Amino acid sequence: MKDKSTVYVDLHVHSTASDGSFSPREVVIKAKSRGLQAIALTDHDTVDGLEEALAAGKEVGLEVIPGIEISAEHEPGSMHILGYFIDFRNRRLAERLQVLQRARAERNPQIIAKLRRLGIDITLEEVAAVSGSGQMGRPHIARVLLNKGYVADLHEAFERYIGNSGPAYVRKFRFPPQEAIGLINDSGGVASLAHPFTLQYSSIQHFKMILGQLRDWGLVGLEVYYPEHSADMQETFIRLAEEWGLLCTGGSDFHGANKPGIELGQVRQQRFMTYKLVEKLKAKLGRKI
Ligand code: AMP
Ligand code: FE
Ligand code: FE
Ligand code: ZN
């Protein structure tokens, strides 16, 4: 980190509870040792890592914001909704997330079957061994393909086989955006649109329309600071956030070894990633309750 006098935050982090390579506890210890002041653990479609992360945060003196990243229905790109300060023990949230877990449990064997039909020797047991105790998904399938020499890196696994236009792709069940945002709000949290560029909108005008709709459904933030956002994109997103009255959020989308080259706390423009972002989110929270 360049400026030692400023402490930074990372509001988009994954652990082994979804598809990161470090356990929730390891992520927290790593964040602390990198000098971060707060992180949000935002595993895909699960809150299973939060208890461990919060306990570790208390232990080492790092603020851990209970979060989640929920995949929502969207074409042609992908839409992920981040939730912050959720009550992760909320019963309804747990029930709805169960629906997503069950859909995953059905989808993984379908992907494996497609790969096997393509002549690849891969089993569900091998993928389960790689995913450990966390939820299983395509990154773990990619890891097995890599380990067995079918691809040279994880990216190739998606390009050649299991990516959205690959021959072994199987669609994942998702909630409509309105439900994903509602679920976060109903469990006491605030929602922010993750890495907006993955929506693959046709124009900024089109994106503005989507954003306005999401805001009407209760979105309060836009993930402006992100490793893959150029300075220009960042400027555009800041402007749109202002226009729609949304808060700016940011994070590295750290996945450890499962997303090489991305460090905890790392975005394009570090200087904006201060605790101010968290304070603003907290203020929104206060107004909601
Ligand atoms: P799943 O939830 O099982 O559909 O897996 C989605 C996850 O796969 C994403 O969150 C990323 O971590 C990873 N992923 C998706 N596309 C790619 C890609 N092209 N290269 C590497 N990882 C990817
Ligand atoms: Fe991921
Ligand atoms: Fe995401
Ligand atoms: Zn993510």
PDB file of C-alpha atoms and ligand atoms in Angstrom:
ATOM      1  CA  MET A   1       0.000   0.000   0.000  1.00  0.00           C
ATOM      2  CA  LYS A   2       1.455   3.301  -1.096  1.00  0.00           C
ATOM      3  CA  ASP A   3       0.250   5.783   1.492  1.00  0.00           C
ATOM      4  CA  LYS A   4       1.064   4.421   4.926  1.00  0.00           C
ATOM      5  CA  SER A   5      -0.792   7.198   6.726  1.00  0.00           C
ATOM      6  CA  THR A   6      -4.145   6.102   5.320  1.00  0.00           C
ATOM      7  CA  VAL A   7      -5.890   2.898   6.237  1.00  0.00           C
ATOM      8  CA  TYR A   8      -7.855   1.121   3.594  1.00  0.00           C
ATOM      9  CA  VAL A   9     -10.823  -1.182   3.339  1.00  0.00           C
ATOM     10  CA  ASP A  10     -11.825  -3.983   0.970  1.00  0.00           C
ATOM     11  CA  LEU A  11     -15.537  -4.490   0.488  1.00  0.00           C
ATOM     12  CA  HIS A  12     -15.472  -7.502  -1.828  1.00  0.00           C
ATOM     13  CA  VAL A  13     -13.673 -10.621  -0.601  1.00  0.00           C
ATOM     14  CA  HIS A  14     -14.191 -14.374  -1.064  1.00  0.00           C
ATOM     15  CA  SER A  15     -13.209 -17.338   1.107  1.00  0.00           C
ATOM     16  CA  THR A  16     -13.379 -21.137   0.933  1.00  0.00           C
ATOM     17  CA  ALA A  17     -17.035 -20.834   1.958  1.00  0.00           C
ATOM     18  CA  SER A  18     -17.567 -20.121  -1.766  1.00  0.00           C
ATOM     19  CA  ASP A  19     -14.760 -20.094  -4.303  1.00  0.00           C
ATOM     20  CA  GLY A  20     -11.809 -18.397  -2.602  1.00  0.00           C
ATOM     21  CA  SER A  21      -8.697 -20.378  -1.705  1.00  0.00           C
ATOM     22  CA  PHE A  22      -8.267 -19.064   1.875  1.00  0.00           C
ATOM     23  CA  SER A  23     -10.515 -19.934   4.809  1.00  0.00           C
ATOM     24  CA  PRO A  24     -12.515 -17.082   6.347  1.00  0.00           C
ATOM     25  CA  ARG A  25     -10.063 -16.965   9.242  1.00  0.00           C
ATOM     26  CA  GLU A  26      -7.040 -16.921   6.934  1.00  0.00           C
ATOM     27  CA  VAL A  27      -8.568 -14.087   4.902  1.00  0.00           C
ATOM     28  CA  VAL A  28      -9.048 -11.998   8.050  1.00  0.00           C
ATOM     29  CA  ILE A  29      -5.497 -12.608   9.275  1.00  0.00           C
ATOM     30  CA  LYS A  30      -4.149 -11.757   5.827  1.00  0.00           C
ATOM     31  CA  ALA A  31      -6.181  -8.535   5.711  1.00  0.00           C
ATOM     32  CA  LYS A  32      -4.894  -7.532   9.114  1.00  0.00           C
ATOM     33  CA  SER A  33      -1.301  -8.185   8.139  1.00  0.00           C
ATOM     34  CA  ARG A  34      -1.771  -6.080   4.996  1.00  0.00           C
ATOM     35  CA  GLY A  35      -2.807  -3.200   7.237  1.00  0.00           C
ATOM     36  CA  LEU A  36      -6.454  -3.042   6.215  1.00  0.00           C
ATOM     37  CA  GLN A  37      -8.933  -1.528   8.642  1.00  0.00           C
ATOM     38  CA  ALA A  38     -12.078  -3.352   7.547  1.00  0.00           C
ATOM     39  CA  ILE A  39     -13.159  -6.005   5.060  1.00  0.00           C
ATOM     40  CA  ALA A  40     -16.521  -7.313   3.953  1.00  0.00           C
ATOM     41  CA  LEU A  41     -16.649 -11.060   3.404  1.00  0.00           C
ATOM     42  CA  THR A  42     -18.939 -11.439   0.390  1.00  0.00           C
ATOM     43  CA  ASP A  43     -19.044 -15.092  -0.599  1.00  0.00           C
ATOM     44  CA  HIS A  44     -21.255 -16.107  -3.515  1.00  0.00           C
ATOM     45  CA  ASP A  45     -24.774 -17.071  -2.451  1.00  0.00           C
ATOM     46  CA  THR A  46     -23.718 -18.192   1.041  1.00  0.00           C
ATOM     47  CA  VAL A  47     -23.252 -16.789   4.548  1.00  0.00           C
ATOM     48  CA  ASP A  48     -21.458 -19.898   5.816  1.00  0.00           C
ATOM     49  CA  GLY A  49     -18.085 -18.208   6.285  1.00  0.00           C
ATOM     50  CA  LEU A  50     -19.344 -15.216   8.272  1.00  0.00           C
ATOM     51  CA  GLU A  51     -19.360 -16.615  11.787  1.00  0.00           C
ATOM     52  CA  GLU A  52     -15.732 -17.739  11.501  1.00  0.00           C
ATOM     53  CA  ALA A  53     -14.672 -14.453   9.876  1.00  0.00           C
ATOM     54  CA  LEU A  54     -16.353 -12.309  12.521  1.00  0.00           C
ATOM     55  CA  ALA A  55     -14.779 -14.326  15.332  1.00  0.00           C
ATOM     56  CA  ALA A  56     -11.359 -14.023  13.712  1.00  0.00           C
ATOM     57  CA  GLY A  57     -11.925 -10.286  13.257  1.00  0.00           C
ATOM     58  CA  LYS A  58     -12.565  -9.873  16.974  1.00  0.00           C
ATOM     59  CA  GLU A  59      -9.498 -11.940  17.740  1.00  0.00           C
ATOM     60  CA  VAL A  60      -7.052  -9.953  15.590  1.00  0.00           C
ATOM     61  CA  GLY A  61      -8.711  -6.537  15.754  1.00  0.00           C
ATOM     62  CA  LEU A  62     -10.101  -6.131  12.245  1.00  0.00           C
ATOM     63  CA  GLU A  63     -13.620  -4.940  11.475  1.00  0.00           C
ATOM     64  CA  VAL A  64     -15.428  -7.618   9.474  1.00  0.00           C
ATOM     65  CA  ILE A  65     -18.636  -6.565   7.758  1.00  0.00           C
ATOM     66  CA  PRO A  66     -21.029  -9.471   7.286  1.00  0.00           C
ATOM     67  CA  GLY A  67     -21.707  -9.585   3.555  1.00  0.00           C
ATOM     68  CA  ILE A  68     -22.814 -11.702   0.623  1.00  0.00           C
ATOM     69  CA  GLU A  69     -22.715 -11.602  -3.202  1.00  0.00           C
ATOM     70  CA  ILE A  70     -25.934 -12.862  -4.766  1.00  0.00           C
ATOM     71  CA  SER A  71     -26.127 -13.761  -8.461  1.00  0.00           C
ATOM     72  CA  ALA A  72     -29.208 -12.318 -10.138  1.00  0.00           C
ATOM     73  CA  GLU A  73     -30.971 -13.042 -13.438  1.00  0.00           C
ATOM     74  CA  HIS A  74     -29.606 -10.875 -16.223  1.00  0.00           C
ATOM     75  CA  GLU A  75     -28.898 -11.235 -19.923  1.00  0.00           C
ATOM     76  CA  PRO A  76     -26.533 -11.253 -21.722  1.00  0.00           C
ATOM     77  CA  GLY A  77     -23.882 -10.615 -19.042  1.00  0.00           C
ATOM     78  CA  SER A  78     -23.932 -11.433 -15.350  1.00  0.00           C
ATOM     79  CA  MET A  79     -25.348  -9.403 -12.486  1.00  0.00           C
ATOM     80  CA  HIS A  80     -24.050  -9.795  -8.947  1.00  0.00           C
ATOM     81  CA  ILE A  81     -25.603  -7.930  -6.029  1.00  0.00           C
ATOM     82  CA  LEU A  82     -23.445  -7.311  -2.965  1.00  0.00           C
ATOM     83  CA  GLY A  83     -25.110  -7.157   0.452  1.00  0.00           C
ATOM     84  CA  TYR A  84     -23.485  -5.456   3.459  1.00  0.00           C
ATOM     85  CA  PHE A  85     -24.336  -5.574   7.166  1.00  0.00           C
ATOM     86  CA  ILE A  86     -26.821  -8.389   6.685  1.00  0.00           C
ATOM     87  CA  ASP A  87     -28.194 -10.302   9.658  1.00  0.00           C
ATOM     88  CA  PHE A  88     -26.727 -13.610   8.547  1.00  0.00           C
ATOM     89  CA  ARG A  89     -28.763 -15.561  11.079  1.00  0.00           C
ATOM     90  CA  ASN A  90     -32.014 -14.349   9.521  1.00  0.00           C
ATOM     91  CA  ARG A  91     -34.254 -17.412   8.933  1.00  0.00           C
ATOM     92  CA  ARG A  92     -35.832 -16.275   5.696  1.00  0.00           C
ATOM     93  CA  LEU A  93     -32.421 -15.446   4.227  1.00  0.00           C
ATOM     94  CA  ALA A  94     -31.185 -18.933   5.138  1.00  0.00           C
ATOM     95  CA  GLU A  95     -34.265 -20.502   3.524  1.00  0.00           C
ATOM     96  CA  ARG A  96     -33.874 -18.582   0.288  1.00  0.00           C
ATOM     97  CA  LEU A  97     -30.136 -19.322   0.110  1.00  0.00           C
ATOM     98  CA  GLN A  98     -30.988 -22.999   0.557  1.00  0.00           C
ATOM     99  CA  VAL A  99     -32.887 -22.810  -2.731  1.00  0.00           C
ATOM    100  CA  LEU A 100     -29.688 -21.643  -4.436  1.00  0.00           C
ATOM    101  CA  GLN A 101     -27.625 -24.377  -2.763  1.00  0.00           C
ATOM    102  CA  ARG A 102     -30.048 -27.050  -3.958  1.00  0.00           C
ATOM    103  CA  ALA A 103     -29.926 -25.670  -7.503  1.00  0.00           C
ATOM    104  CA  ARG A 104     -26.120 -25.841  -7.394  1.00  0.00           C
ATOM    105  CA  ALA A 105     -26.233 -29.412  -6.128  1.00  0.00           C
ATOM    106  CA  GLU A 106     -28.269 -30.310  -9.223  1.00  0.00           C
ATOM    107  CA  ARG A 107     -26.182 -28.301 -11.637  1.00  0.00           C
ATOM    108  CA  ASN A 108     -22.692 -29.570 -10.781  1.00  0.00           C
ATOM    109  CA  PRO A 109     -23.363 -33.201 -11.845  1.00  0.00           C
ATOM    110  CA  GLN A 110     -24.862 -31.861 -15.103  1.00  0.00           C
ATOM    111  CA  ILE A 111     -21.646 -29.998 -15.890  1.00  0.00           C
ATOM    112  CA  ILE A 112     -19.599 -33.101 -15.021  1.00  0.00           C
ATOM    113  CA  ALA A 113     -21.802 -35.225 -17.296  1.00  0.00           C
ATOM    114  CA  LYS A 114     -21.270 -32.793 -20.192  1.00  0.00           C
ATOM    115  CA  LEU A 115     -17.516 -32.836 -19.641  1.00  0.00           C
ATOM    116  CA  ARG A 116     -17.502 -36.623 -19.554  1.00  0.00           C
ATOM    117  CA  ARG A 117     -19.406 -36.675 -22.840  1.00  0.00           C
ATOM    118  CA  LEU A 118     -16.612 -34.532 -24.259  1.00  0.00           C
ATOM    119  CA  GLY A 119     -14.211 -37.323 -23.314  1.00  0.00           C
ATOM    120  CA  ILE A 120     -12.868 -35.772 -20.120  1.00  0.00           C
ATOM    121  CA  ASP A 121     -12.189 -38.053 -17.189  1.00  0.00           C
ATOM    122  CA  ILE A 122     -13.639 -36.130 -14.245  1.00  0.00           C
ATOM    123  CA  THR A 123     -15.862 -37.153 -11.322  1.00  0.00           C
ATOM    124  CA  LEU A 124     -18.007 -35.294  -8.824  1.00  0.00           C
ATOM    125  CA  GLU A 125     -15.897 -36.795  -6.034  1.00  0.00           C
ATOM    126  CA  GLU A 126     -12.770 -35.180  -7.445  1.00  0.00           C
ATOM    127  CA  VAL A 127     -14.506 -31.804  -7.540  1.00  0.00           C
ATOM    128  CA  ALA A 128     -15.847 -32.270  -4.005  1.00  0.00           C
ATOM    129  CA  ALA A 129     -12.319 -32.981  -2.791  1.00  0.00           C
ATOM    130  CA  VAL A 130     -11.134 -29.686  -4.278  1.00  0.00           C
ATOM    131  CA  SER A 131     -14.004 -27.587  -2.909  1.00  0.00           C
ATOM    132  CA  GLY A 132     -13.498 -28.919   0.622  1.00  0.00           C
ATOM    133  CA  SER A 133     -16.213 -27.959   3.059  1.00  0.00           C
ATOM    134  CA  GLY A 134     -17.404 -24.929   1.074  1.00  0.00           C
ATOM    135  CA  GLN A 135     -19.993 -24.819  -1.688  1.00  0.00           C
ATOM    136  CA  MET A 136     -19.028 -26.415  -4.973  1.00  0.00           C
ATOM    137  CA  GLY A 137     -19.019 -24.557  -8.281  1.00  0.00           C
ATOM    138  CA  ARG A 138     -17.312 -24.018 -11.595  1.00  0.00           C
ATOM    139  CA  PRO A 139     -14.037 -22.696 -10.134  1.00  0.00           C
ATOM    140  CA  HIS A 140     -13.541 -26.068  -8.426  1.00  0.00           C
ATOM    141  CA  ILE A 141     -14.340 -27.938 -11.627  1.00  0.00           C
ATOM    142  CA  ALA A 142     -11.799 -25.691 -13.380  1.00  0.00           C
ATOM    143  CA  ARG A 143      -9.223 -26.592 -10.718  1.00  0.00           C
ATOM    144  CA  VAL A 144      -9.694 -30.327 -11.376  1.00  0.00           C
ATOM    145  CA  LEU A 145      -9.343 -29.771 -15.136  1.00  0.00           C
ATOM    146  CA  LEU A 146      -6.085 -27.942 -14.419  1.00  0.00           C
ATOM    147  CA  ASN A 147      -4.789 -30.542 -11.954  1.00  0.00           C
ATOM    148  CA  LYS A 148      -5.449 -33.317 -14.461  1.00  0.00           C
ATOM    149  CA  GLY A 149      -3.692 -31.476 -17.269  1.00  0.00           C
ATOM    150  CA  TYR A 150      -6.704 -30.816 -19.483  1.00  0.00           C
ATOM    151  CA  VAL A 151      -6.035 -27.073 -19.418  1.00  0.00           C
ATOM    152  CA  ALA A 152      -2.964 -24.926 -18.780  1.00  0.00           C
ATOM    153  CA  ASP A 153      -4.687 -22.496 -16.403  1.00  0.00           C
ATOM    154  CA  LEU A 154      -8.044 -21.798 -14.769  1.00  0.00           C
ATOM    155  CA  HIS A 155      -8.993 -19.236 -17.382  1.00  0.00           C
ATOM    156  CA  GLU A 156      -8.601 -21.789 -20.172  1.00  0.00           C
ATOM    157  CA  ALA A 157     -11.012 -24.111 -18.374  1.00  0.00           C
ATOM    158  CA  PHE A 158     -13.695 -21.423 -18.694  1.00  0.00           C
ATOM    159  CA  GLU A 159     -12.748 -20.468 -22.260  1.00  0.00           C
ATOM    160  CA  ARG A 160     -12.690 -24.008 -23.608  1.00  0.00           C
ATOM    161  CA  TYR A 161     -15.250 -25.835 -21.503  1.00  0.00           C
ATOM    162  CA  ILE A 162     -17.342 -24.389 -18.691  1.00  0.00           C
ATOM    163  CA  GLY A 163     -17.583 -20.655 -19.430  1.00  0.00           C
ATOM    164  CA  ASN A 164     -20.908 -19.138 -20.495  1.00  0.00           C
ATOM    165  CA  SER A 165     -20.323 -20.035 -24.133  1.00  0.00           C
ATOM    166  CA  GLY A 166     -18.391 -23.253 -23.526  1.00  0.00           C
ATOM    167  CA  PRO A 167     -19.679 -26.702 -24.580  1.00  0.00           C
ATOM    168  CA  ALA A 168     -20.063 -27.899 -20.968  1.00  0.00           C
ATOM    169  CA  TYR A 169     -21.884 -24.792 -19.708  1.00  0.00           C
ATOM    170  CA  VAL A 170     -25.039 -25.283 -17.695  1.00  0.00           C
ATOM    171  CA  ARG A 171     -27.160 -22.312 -16.670  1.00  0.00           C
ATOM    172  CA  LYS A 172     -27.399 -21.579 -12.978  1.00  0.00           C
ATOM    173  CA  PHE A 173     -30.690 -20.857 -11.261  1.00  0.00           C
ATOM    174  CA  ARG A 174     -30.745 -17.254 -10.070  1.00  0.00           C
ATOM    175  CA  PHE A 175     -33.133 -14.927  -8.316  1.00  0.00           C
ATOM    176  CA  PRO A 176     -34.543 -11.961 -10.198  1.00  0.00           C
ATOM    177  CA  PRO A 177     -32.630  -8.773  -9.232  1.00  0.00           C
ATOM    178  CA  GLN A 178     -35.633  -7.438  -7.334  1.00  0.00           C
ATOM    179  CA  GLU A 179     -35.653 -10.493  -5.094  1.00  0.00           C
ATOM    180  CA  ALA A 180     -31.878 -10.449  -4.538  1.00  0.00           C
ATOM    181  CA  ILE A 181     -32.025  -6.793  -3.446  1.00  0.00           C
ATOM    182  CA  GLY A 182     -35.180  -7.378  -1.388  1.00  0.00           C
ATOM    183  CA  LEU A 183     -33.599 -10.310   0.406  1.00  0.00           C
ATOM    184  CA  ILE A 184     -30.609  -8.183   1.416  1.00  0.00           C
ATOM    185  CA  ASN A 185     -32.814  -5.313   2.581  1.00  0.00           C
ATOM    186  CA  ASP A 186     -35.168  -7.640   4.449  1.00  0.00           C
ATOM    187  CA  SER A 187     -32.232  -9.094   6.360  1.00  0.00           C
ATOM    188  CA  GLY A 188     -31.212  -5.629   7.532  1.00  0.00           C
ATOM    189  CA  GLY A 189     -28.480  -5.006   4.977  1.00  0.00           C
ATOM    190  CA  VAL A 190     -27.744  -2.584   2.156  1.00  0.00           C
ATOM    191  CA  ALA A 191     -27.270  -3.633  -1.471  1.00  0.00           C
ATOM    192  CA  SER A 192     -24.638  -2.536  -4.012  1.00  0.00           C
ATOM    193  CA  LEU A 193     -24.251  -3.578  -7.659  1.00  0.00           C
ATOM    194  CA  ALA A 194     -20.969  -5.504  -8.057  1.00  0.00           C
ATOM    195  CA  HIS A 195     -18.515  -4.974 -10.970  1.00  0.00           C
ATOM    196  CA  PRO A 196     -21.058  -3.204 -13.211  1.00  0.00           C
ATOM    197  CA  PHE A 197     -19.045  -3.851 -16.389  1.00  0.00           C
ATOM    198  CA  THR A 198     -20.064  -7.540 -16.320  1.00  0.00           C
ATOM    199  CA  LEU A 199     -23.653  -6.556 -17.154  1.00  0.00           C
ATOM    200  CA  GLN A 200     -22.483  -6.211 -20.771  1.00  0.00           C
ATOM    201  CA  TYR A 201     -24.873  -3.300 -21.320  1.00  0.00           C
ATOM    202  CA  SER A 202     -25.145  -2.033 -24.875  1.00  0.00           C
ATOM    203  CA  SER A 203     -24.596   1.654 -24.025  1.00  0.00           C
ATOM    204  CA  ILE A 204     -24.220   3.919 -21.015  1.00  0.00           C
ATOM    205  CA  GLN A 205     -27.818   4.974 -21.584  1.00  0.00           C
ATOM    206  CA  HIS A 206     -28.879   1.345 -21.335  1.00  0.00           C
ATOM    207  CA  PHE A 207     -26.835   0.893 -18.161  1.00  0.00           C
ATOM    208  CA  LYS A 208     -28.428   4.004 -16.663  1.00  0.00           C
ATOM    209  CA  MET A 209     -31.854   2.518 -17.260  1.00  0.00           C
ATOM    210  CA  ILE A 210     -30.920  -0.726 -15.522  1.00  0.00           C
ATOM    211  CA  LEU A 211     -29.366   1.185 -12.643  1.00  0.00           C
ATOM    212  CA  GLY A 212     -32.469   3.341 -12.178  1.00  0.00           C
ATOM    213  CA  GLN A 213     -34.614   0.227 -12.051  1.00  0.00           C
ATOM    214  CA  LEU A 214     -32.321  -1.428  -9.490  1.00  0.00           C
ATOM    215  CA  ARG A 215     -32.399   1.709  -7.368  1.00  0.00           C
ATOM    216  CA  ASP A 216     -36.205   1.711  -7.421  1.00  0.00           C
ATOM    217  CA  TRP A 217     -36.009  -1.849  -6.101  1.00  0.00           C
ATOM    218  CA  GLY A 218     -33.853  -0.702  -3.180  1.00  0.00           C
ATOM    219  CA  LEU A 219     -30.230  -0.681  -4.387  1.00  0.00           C
ATOM    220  CA  VAL A 220     -28.156   1.918  -2.500  1.00  0.00           C
ATOM    221  CA  GLY A 221     -24.626   1.409  -3.848  1.00  0.00           C
ATOM    222  CA  LEU A 222     -22.544   0.938  -6.984  1.00  0.00           C
ATOM    223  CA  GLU A 223     -19.181  -0.854  -6.970  1.00  0.00           C
ATOM    224  CA  VAL A 224     -17.150   1.879  -8.576  1.00  0.00           C
ATOM    225  CA  TYR A 225     -13.641   0.889  -7.429  1.00  0.00           C
ATOM    226  CA  TYR A 226     -12.621  -2.476  -8.865  1.00  0.00           C
ATOM    227  CA  PRO A 227      -9.383  -3.945 -10.271  1.00  0.00           C
ATOM    228  CA  GLU A 228     -10.754  -4.238 -13.811  1.00  0.00           C
ATOM    229  CA  HIS A 229     -12.228  -0.732 -13.981  1.00  0.00           C
ATOM    230  CA  SER A 230     -10.084   1.707 -15.949  1.00  0.00           C
ATOM    231  CA  ALA A 231      -9.823   5.322 -14.767  1.00  0.00           C
ATOM    232  CA  ASP A 232     -12.383   6.263 -17.436  1.00  0.00           C
ATOM    233  CA  MET A 233     -14.857   3.590 -16.392  1.00  0.00           C
ATOM    234  CA  GLN A 234     -14.426   4.631 -12.793  1.00  0.00           C
ATOM    235  CA  GLU A 235     -15.171   8.255 -13.686  1.00  0.00           C
ATOM    236  CA  THR A 236     -18.305   7.219 -15.551  1.00  0.00           C
ATOM    237  CA  PHE A 237     -19.526   5.064 -12.668  1.00  0.00           C
ATOM    238  CA  ILE A 238     -18.877   7.837 -10.131  1.00  0.00           C
ATOM    239  CA  ARG A 239     -20.907  10.233 -12.253  1.00  0.00           C
ATOM    240  CA  LEU A 240     -23.776   7.781 -12.621  1.00  0.00           C
ATOM    241  CA  ALA A 241     -23.743   7.020  -8.899  1.00  0.00           C
ATOM    242  CA  GLU A 242     -24.056  10.744  -8.192  1.00  0.00           C
ATOM    243  CA  GLU A 243     -26.807  11.119 -10.743  1.00  0.00           C
ATOM    244  CA  TRP A 244     -28.854   8.292  -9.233  1.00  0.00           C
ATOM    245  CA  GLY A 245     -28.049   9.111  -5.618  1.00  0.00           C
ATOM    246  CA  LEU A 246     -26.101   5.886  -5.064  1.00  0.00           C
ATOM    247  CA  LEU A 247     -23.104   5.398  -2.778  1.00  0.00           C
ATOM    248  CA  CYS A 248     -19.761   4.379  -4.238  1.00  0.00           C
ATOM    249  CA  THR A 249     -18.380   1.069  -2.986  1.00  0.00           C
ATOM    250  CA  GLY A 250     -15.272  -0.845  -3.969  1.00  0.00           C
ATOM    251  CA  GLY A 251     -13.355  -4.043  -3.518  1.00  0.00           C
ATOM    252  CA  SER A 252     -10.710  -6.344  -4.918  1.00  0.00           C
ATOM    253  CA  ASP A 253     -12.902  -9.440  -5.476  1.00  0.00           C
ATOM    254  CA  PHE A 254     -10.057 -11.361  -3.859  1.00  0.00           C
ATOM    255  CA  HIS A 255     -10.255 -15.148  -4.444  1.00  0.00           C
ATOM    256  CA  GLY A 256      -6.683 -16.050  -3.390  1.00  0.00           C
ATOM    257  CA  ALA A 257      -5.071 -18.579  -5.734  1.00  0.00           C
ATOM    258  CA  ASN A 258      -8.388 -18.964  -7.551  1.00  0.00           C
ATOM    259  CA  LYS A 259      -8.001 -15.546  -9.155  1.00  0.00           C
ATOM    260  CA  PRO A 260      -4.265 -15.056  -9.634  1.00  0.00           C
ATOM    261  CA  GLY A 261      -2.844 -11.548  -9.642  1.00  0.00           C
ATOM    262  CA  ILE A 262      -5.448  -9.982  -7.352  1.00  0.00           C
ATOM    263  CA  GLU A 263      -4.309  -9.135  -3.839  1.00  0.00           C
ATOM    264  CA  LEU A 264      -6.494  -8.325  -0.853  1.00  0.00           C
ATOM    265  CA  GLY A 265      -7.275  -4.616  -0.806  1.00  0.00           C
ATOM    266  CA  GLN A 266      -6.082  -4.118  -4.370  1.00  0.00           C
ATOM    267  CA  VAL A 267      -8.103  -1.983  -6.790  1.00  0.00           C
ATOM    268  CA  ARG A 268      -6.981   0.362  -9.585  1.00  0.00           C
ATOM    269  CA  GLN A 269      -7.123   3.514  -7.504  1.00  0.00           C
ATOM    270  CA  GLN A 270      -6.301   2.752  -3.941  1.00  0.00           C
ATOM    271  CA  ARG A 271      -6.714   6.248  -2.606  1.00  0.00           C
ATOM    272  CA  PHE A 272     -10.511   6.134  -2.588  1.00  0.00           C
ATOM    273  CA  MET A 273     -10.770   2.904  -0.633  1.00  0.00           C
ATOM    274  CA  THR A 274     -10.825   4.442   2.817  1.00  0.00           C
ATOM    275  CA  TYR A 275     -13.049   3.857   5.806  1.00  0.00           C
ATOM    276  CA  LYS A 276     -15.262   6.713   4.569  1.00  0.00           C
ATOM    277  CA  LEU A 277     -16.957   4.225   2.253  1.00  0.00           C
ATOM    278  CA  VAL A 278     -17.942   2.140   5.261  1.00  0.00           C
ATOM    279  CA  GLU A 279     -19.138   5.163   7.231  1.00  0.00           C
ATOM    280  CA  LYS A 280     -21.451   6.154   4.397  1.00  0.00           C
ATOM    281  CA  LEU A 281     -22.891   2.653   4.179  1.00  0.00           C
ATOM    282  CA  LYS A 282     -23.455   2.672   7.930  1.00  0.00           C
ATOM    283  CA  ALA A 283     -25.267   5.998   7.699  1.00  0.00           C
ATOM    284  CA  LYS A 284     -27.658   4.490   5.125  1.00  0.00           C
ATOM    285  CA  LEU A 285     -28.229   1.593   7.454  1.00  0.00           C
ATOM    286  CA  GLY A 286     -29.124   3.960  10.265  1.00  0.00           C
ATOM    287  CA  ARG A 287     -31.723   5.678   8.130  1.00  0.00           C
ATOM    288  CA  LYS A 288     -33.315   2.394   7.139  1.00  0.00           C
ATOM    289  CA  ILE A 289     -33.920   1.067  10.626  1.00  0.00           C
TER     290      ILE A 289
HETATM  291  P1  AMP B   1     -20.432 -20.595 -10.527  1.00  0.00           P
HETATM  292  O1  AMP B   1     -20.994 -19.813  -9.396  1.00  0.00           O
HETATM  293  O2  AMP B   1     -20.271 -22.037 -10.213  1.00  0.00           O
HETATM  294  O3  AMP B   1     -21.165 -20.348 -11.823  1.00  0.00           O
HETATM  295  O4  AMP B   1     -18.956 -20.014 -10.760  1.00  0.00           O
HETATM  296  C1  AMP B   1     -18.799 -18.637 -10.973  1.00  0.00           C
HETATM  297  C2  AMP B   1     -17.399 -18.234 -10.569  1.00  0.00           C
HETATM  298  O5  AMP B   1     -16.477 -18.751 -11.514  1.00  0.00           O
HETATM  299  C3  AMP B   1     -17.168 -16.744 -10.596  1.00  0.00           C
HETATM  300  O6  AMP B   1     -17.517 -16.153  -9.383  1.00  0.00           O
HETATM  301  C4  AMP B   1     -15.673 -16.660 -10.794  1.00  0.00           C
HETATM  302  O7  AMP B   1     -15.011 -16.843  -9.550  1.00  0.00           O
HETATM  303  C5  AMP B   1     -15.396 -17.848 -11.664  1.00  0.00           C
HETATM  304  N1  AMP B   1     -15.310 -17.499 -13.095  1.00  0.00           N
HETATM  305  C6  AMP B   1     -16.322 -17.201 -13.929  1.00  0.00           C
HETATM  306  N2  AMP B   1     -15.867 -16.969 -15.196  1.00  0.00           N
HETATM  307  C7  AMP B   1     -14.518 -17.116 -15.145  1.00  0.00           C
HETATM  308  C8  AMP B   1     -13.449 -16.999 -16.103  1.00  0.00           C
HETATM  309  N3  AMP B   1     -13.685 -16.689 -17.387  1.00  0.00           N
HETATM  310  N4  AMP B   1     -12.177 -17.225 -15.679  1.00  0.00           N
HETATM  311  C9  AMP B   1     -11.942 -17.541 -14.391  1.00  0.00           C
HETATM  312  N5  AMP B   1     -12.894 -17.655 -13.438  1.00  0.00           N
HETATM  313  C10 AMP B   1     -14.158 -17.446 -13.802  1.00  0.00           C
HETATM  314 FE    FE B   2     -16.130 -15.982  -7.559  1.00  0.00          FE
HETATM  315 FE    FE B   3     -18.960 -11.273  -8.731  1.00  0.00          FE
HETATM  316 ZN    ZN B   4     -16.978 -11.631  -6.149  1.00  0.00          ZN
END
